[in-house]
mmCIF file of C-alpha atoms in Angstrom:
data_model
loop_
_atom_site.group_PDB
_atom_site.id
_atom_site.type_symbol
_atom_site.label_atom_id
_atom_site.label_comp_id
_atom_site.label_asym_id
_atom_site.label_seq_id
_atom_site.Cartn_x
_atom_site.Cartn_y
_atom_site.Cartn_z
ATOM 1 C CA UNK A 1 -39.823 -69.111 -198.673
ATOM 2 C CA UNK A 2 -38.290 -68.359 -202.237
ATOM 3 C CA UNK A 3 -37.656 -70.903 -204.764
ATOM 4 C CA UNK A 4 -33.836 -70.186 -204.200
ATOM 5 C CA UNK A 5 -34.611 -70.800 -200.168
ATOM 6 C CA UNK A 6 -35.997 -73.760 -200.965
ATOM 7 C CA UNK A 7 -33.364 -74.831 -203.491
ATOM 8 C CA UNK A 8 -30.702 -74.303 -200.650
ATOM 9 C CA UNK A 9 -32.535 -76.547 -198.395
ATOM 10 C CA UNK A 10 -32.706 -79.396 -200.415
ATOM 11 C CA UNK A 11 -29.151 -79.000 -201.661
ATOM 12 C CA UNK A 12 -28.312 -79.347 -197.751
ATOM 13 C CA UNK A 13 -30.130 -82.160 -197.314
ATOM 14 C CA UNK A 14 -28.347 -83.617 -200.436
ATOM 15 C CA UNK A 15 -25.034 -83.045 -198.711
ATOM 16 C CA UNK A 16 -26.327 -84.851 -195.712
ATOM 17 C CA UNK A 17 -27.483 -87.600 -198.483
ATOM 18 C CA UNK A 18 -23.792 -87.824 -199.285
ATOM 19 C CA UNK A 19 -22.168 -87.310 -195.423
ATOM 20 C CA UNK A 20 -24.640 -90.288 -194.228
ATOM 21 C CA UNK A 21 -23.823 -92.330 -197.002
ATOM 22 C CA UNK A 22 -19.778 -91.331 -196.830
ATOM 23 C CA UNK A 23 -19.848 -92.557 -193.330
ATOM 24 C CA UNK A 24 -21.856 -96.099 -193.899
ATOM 25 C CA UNK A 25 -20.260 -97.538 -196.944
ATOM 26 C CA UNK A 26 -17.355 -99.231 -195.262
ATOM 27 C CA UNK A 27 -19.371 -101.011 -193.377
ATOM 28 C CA UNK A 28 -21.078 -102.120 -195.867
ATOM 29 C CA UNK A 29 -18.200 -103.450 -197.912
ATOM 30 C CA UNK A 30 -16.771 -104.864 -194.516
ATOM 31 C CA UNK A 31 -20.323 -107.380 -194.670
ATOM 32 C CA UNK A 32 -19.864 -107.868 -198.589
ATOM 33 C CA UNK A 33 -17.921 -111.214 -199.336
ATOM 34 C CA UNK A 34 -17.942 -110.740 -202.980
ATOM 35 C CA UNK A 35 -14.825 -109.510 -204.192
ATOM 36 C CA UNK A 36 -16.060 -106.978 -206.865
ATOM 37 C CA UNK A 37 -18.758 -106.110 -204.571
ATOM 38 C CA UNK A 38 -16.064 -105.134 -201.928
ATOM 39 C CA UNK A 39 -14.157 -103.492 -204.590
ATOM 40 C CA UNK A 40 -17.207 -101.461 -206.145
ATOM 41 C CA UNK A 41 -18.582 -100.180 -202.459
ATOM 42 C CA UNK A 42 -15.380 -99.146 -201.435
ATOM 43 C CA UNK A 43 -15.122 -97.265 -204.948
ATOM 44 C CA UNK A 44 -18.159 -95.672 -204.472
ATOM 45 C CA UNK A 45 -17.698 -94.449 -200.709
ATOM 46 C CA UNK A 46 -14.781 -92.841 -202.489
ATOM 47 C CA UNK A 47 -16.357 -90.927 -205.126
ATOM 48 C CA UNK A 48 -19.712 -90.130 -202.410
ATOM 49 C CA UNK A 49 -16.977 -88.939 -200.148
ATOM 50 C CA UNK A 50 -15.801 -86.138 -203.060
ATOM 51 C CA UNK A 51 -19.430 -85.536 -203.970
ATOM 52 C CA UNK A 52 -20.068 -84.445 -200.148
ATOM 53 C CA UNK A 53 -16.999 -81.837 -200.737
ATOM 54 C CA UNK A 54 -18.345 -81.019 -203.656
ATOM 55 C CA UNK A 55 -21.901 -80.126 -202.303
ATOM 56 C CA UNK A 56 -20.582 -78.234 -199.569
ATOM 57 C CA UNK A 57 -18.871 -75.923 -202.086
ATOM 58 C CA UNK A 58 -21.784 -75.376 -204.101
ATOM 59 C CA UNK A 59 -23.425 -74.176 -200.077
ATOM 60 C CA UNK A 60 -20.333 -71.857 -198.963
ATOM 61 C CA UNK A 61 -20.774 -70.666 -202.501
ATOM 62 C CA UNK A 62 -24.421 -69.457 -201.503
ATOM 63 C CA UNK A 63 -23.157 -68.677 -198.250
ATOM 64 C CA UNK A 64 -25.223 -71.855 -197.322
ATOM 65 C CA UNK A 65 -24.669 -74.197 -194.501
ATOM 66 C CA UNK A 66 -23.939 -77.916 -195.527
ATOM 67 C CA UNK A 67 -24.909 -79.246 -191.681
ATOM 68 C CA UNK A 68 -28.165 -77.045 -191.866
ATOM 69 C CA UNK A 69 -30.180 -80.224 -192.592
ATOM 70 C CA UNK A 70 -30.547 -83.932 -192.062
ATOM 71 C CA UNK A 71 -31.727 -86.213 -194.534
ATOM 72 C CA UNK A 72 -34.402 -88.459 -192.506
ATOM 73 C CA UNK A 73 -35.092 -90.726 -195.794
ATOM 74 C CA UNK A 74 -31.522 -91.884 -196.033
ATOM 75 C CA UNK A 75 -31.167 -92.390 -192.911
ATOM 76 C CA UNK A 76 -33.923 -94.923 -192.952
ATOM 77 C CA UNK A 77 -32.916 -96.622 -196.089
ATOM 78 C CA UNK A 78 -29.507 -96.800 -194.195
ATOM 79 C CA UNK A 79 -30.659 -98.319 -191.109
ATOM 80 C CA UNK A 80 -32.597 -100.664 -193.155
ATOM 81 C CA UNK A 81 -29.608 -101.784 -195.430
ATOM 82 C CA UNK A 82 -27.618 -102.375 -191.573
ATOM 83 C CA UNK A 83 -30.714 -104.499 -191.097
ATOM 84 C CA UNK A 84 -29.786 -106.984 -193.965
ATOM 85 C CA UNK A 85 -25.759 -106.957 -193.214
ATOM 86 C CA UNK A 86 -26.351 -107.588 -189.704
ATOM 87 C CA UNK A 87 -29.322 -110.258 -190.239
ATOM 88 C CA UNK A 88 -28.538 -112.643 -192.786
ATOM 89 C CA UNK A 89 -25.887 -114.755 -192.352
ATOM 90 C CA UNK A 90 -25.721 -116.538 -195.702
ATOM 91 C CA UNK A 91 -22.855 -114.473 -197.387
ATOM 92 C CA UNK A 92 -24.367 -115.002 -200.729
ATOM 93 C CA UNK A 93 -27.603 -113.752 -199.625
ATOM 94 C CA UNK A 94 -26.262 -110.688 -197.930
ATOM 95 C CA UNK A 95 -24.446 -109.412 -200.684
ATOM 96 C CA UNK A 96 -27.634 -109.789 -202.894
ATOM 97 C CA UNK A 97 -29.473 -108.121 -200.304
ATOM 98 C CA UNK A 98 -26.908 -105.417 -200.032
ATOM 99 C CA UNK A 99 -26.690 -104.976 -203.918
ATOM 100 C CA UNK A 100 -30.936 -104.525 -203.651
ATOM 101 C CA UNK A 101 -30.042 -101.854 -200.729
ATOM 102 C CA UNK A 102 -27.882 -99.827 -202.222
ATOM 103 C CA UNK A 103 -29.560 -99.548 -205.557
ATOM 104 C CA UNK A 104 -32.011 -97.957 -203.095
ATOM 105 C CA UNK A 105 -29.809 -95.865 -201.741
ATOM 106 C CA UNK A 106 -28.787 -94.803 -205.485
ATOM 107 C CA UNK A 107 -32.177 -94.382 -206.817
ATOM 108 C CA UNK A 108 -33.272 -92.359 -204.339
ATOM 109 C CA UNK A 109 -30.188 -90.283 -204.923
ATOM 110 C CA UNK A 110 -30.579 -90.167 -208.550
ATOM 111 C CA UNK A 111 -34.213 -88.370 -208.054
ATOM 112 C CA UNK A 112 -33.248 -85.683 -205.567
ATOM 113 C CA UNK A 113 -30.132 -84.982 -207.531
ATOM 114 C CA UNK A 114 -32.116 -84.487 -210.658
ATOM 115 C CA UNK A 115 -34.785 -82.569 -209.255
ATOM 116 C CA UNK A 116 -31.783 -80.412 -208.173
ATOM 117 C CA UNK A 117 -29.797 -80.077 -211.393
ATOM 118 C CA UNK A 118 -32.991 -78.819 -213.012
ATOM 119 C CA UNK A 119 -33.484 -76.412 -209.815
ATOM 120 C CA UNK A 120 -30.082 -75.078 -210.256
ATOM 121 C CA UNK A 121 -30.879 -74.102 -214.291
ATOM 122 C CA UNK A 122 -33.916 -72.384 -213.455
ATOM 123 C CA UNK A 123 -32.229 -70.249 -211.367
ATOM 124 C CA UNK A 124 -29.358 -69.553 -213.477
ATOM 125 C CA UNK A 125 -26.637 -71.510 -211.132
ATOM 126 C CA UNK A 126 -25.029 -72.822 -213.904
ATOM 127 C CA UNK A 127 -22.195 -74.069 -212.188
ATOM 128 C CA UNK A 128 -24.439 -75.945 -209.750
ATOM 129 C CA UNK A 129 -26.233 -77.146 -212.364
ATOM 130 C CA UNK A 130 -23.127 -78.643 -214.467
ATOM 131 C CA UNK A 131 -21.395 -80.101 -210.518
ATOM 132 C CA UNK A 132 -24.905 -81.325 -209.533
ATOM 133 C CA UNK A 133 -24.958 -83.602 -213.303
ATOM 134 C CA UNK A 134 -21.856 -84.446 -212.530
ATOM 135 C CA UNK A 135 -22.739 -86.743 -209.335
ATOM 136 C CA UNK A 136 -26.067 -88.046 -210.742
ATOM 137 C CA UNK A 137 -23.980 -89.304 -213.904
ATOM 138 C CA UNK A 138 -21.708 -91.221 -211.225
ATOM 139 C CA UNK A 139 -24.611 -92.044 -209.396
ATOM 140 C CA UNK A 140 -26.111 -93.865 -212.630
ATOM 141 C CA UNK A 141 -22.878 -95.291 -213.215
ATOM 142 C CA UNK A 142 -22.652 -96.697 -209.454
ATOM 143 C CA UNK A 143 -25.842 -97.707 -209.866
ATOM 144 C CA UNK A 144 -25.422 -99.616 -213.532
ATOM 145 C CA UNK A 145 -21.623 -101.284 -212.292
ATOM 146 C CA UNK A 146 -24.157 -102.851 -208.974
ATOM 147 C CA UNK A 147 -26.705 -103.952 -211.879
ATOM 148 C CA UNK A 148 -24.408 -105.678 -213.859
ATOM 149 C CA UNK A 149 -22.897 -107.553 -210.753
ATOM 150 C CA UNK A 150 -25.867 -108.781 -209.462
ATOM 151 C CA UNK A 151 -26.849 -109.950 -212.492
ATOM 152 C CA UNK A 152 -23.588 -111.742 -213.828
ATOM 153 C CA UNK A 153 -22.880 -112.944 -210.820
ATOM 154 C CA UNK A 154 -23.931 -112.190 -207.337
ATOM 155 C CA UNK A 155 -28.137 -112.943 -208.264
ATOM 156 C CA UNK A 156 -27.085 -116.250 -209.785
ATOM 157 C CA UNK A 157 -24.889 -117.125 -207.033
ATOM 158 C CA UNK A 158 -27.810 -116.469 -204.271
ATOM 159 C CA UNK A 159 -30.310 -118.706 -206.281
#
């Protein structure tokens, strides 16, 4: 395996980061009774949806399949944020607990994306490298809009 093979591979997985989260998000907001919560998920499963396009360019550009892998940590961070919209039944509590989950989901994002923006330069994919920033830096800003909520109002609310 080559460092290119092996940047491929985790750029797959990444678009199966962004497919699994694509498909979950609306059910997410569908649990959330926050208003701005709703709002921000439903943003966000926008913007993931365009950033799983976007991926699967940057693999038909390699001549790369997007479905060659499937992400097995999302996944479980997935099933585990289900666990908290399905479980709690204080809406207050659940949307804290969602908020919590998908910061997660957005962290653990944030890392694999990084890893592969730096990937990307060192290999002289400069295009990957520029499309690959572009998602993290929504990713951070996803992941800064949930931060503010939960702390202005959604935290306070649950205590």
């Amino acid at each position: 395996m080559s460092f290119q093979d092996m940047y491929l591979s985790e750029l797959s997985e990444m678009a199966s980061v962004e497919d699994q989260m694509a498909r979950s998000l609306g059910r997410f907001a569908d649990k959330a009774t926050d208003n701005d919560l709703v709002d921000l998920i439903r943003a966000h499963r926008d913007r993931t949806e365009q950033h799983r396009d976007r991926l699967a360019d940057l693999l038909r550009a390699h001549d790369a399949d997007a479905d060659a892998h499937s992400d097995r940590s999302m996944a479980a961070l997935i099933s585990e944020t289900g666990k908290w919209a399905e479980t709690i039944e204080d809406g207050t509590l659940r949307d804290a607990g969602l908020i919590a989950s998908l910061q997660r989901m957005e962290h653990y994002e944030m890392a694999v994306l990084g890893t592969l923006a730096s990937w990307a330069e060192q290999l002289g994919h400069k295009h990957d490298a520029t499309t690959l920033a572009a998602i993290l830096e929504d990713d951070k800003d996803t992941d800064a809009r949930l931060t503010d909520l939960a702390e202005r109002t959604v935290n306070r609310a649950a205590a």
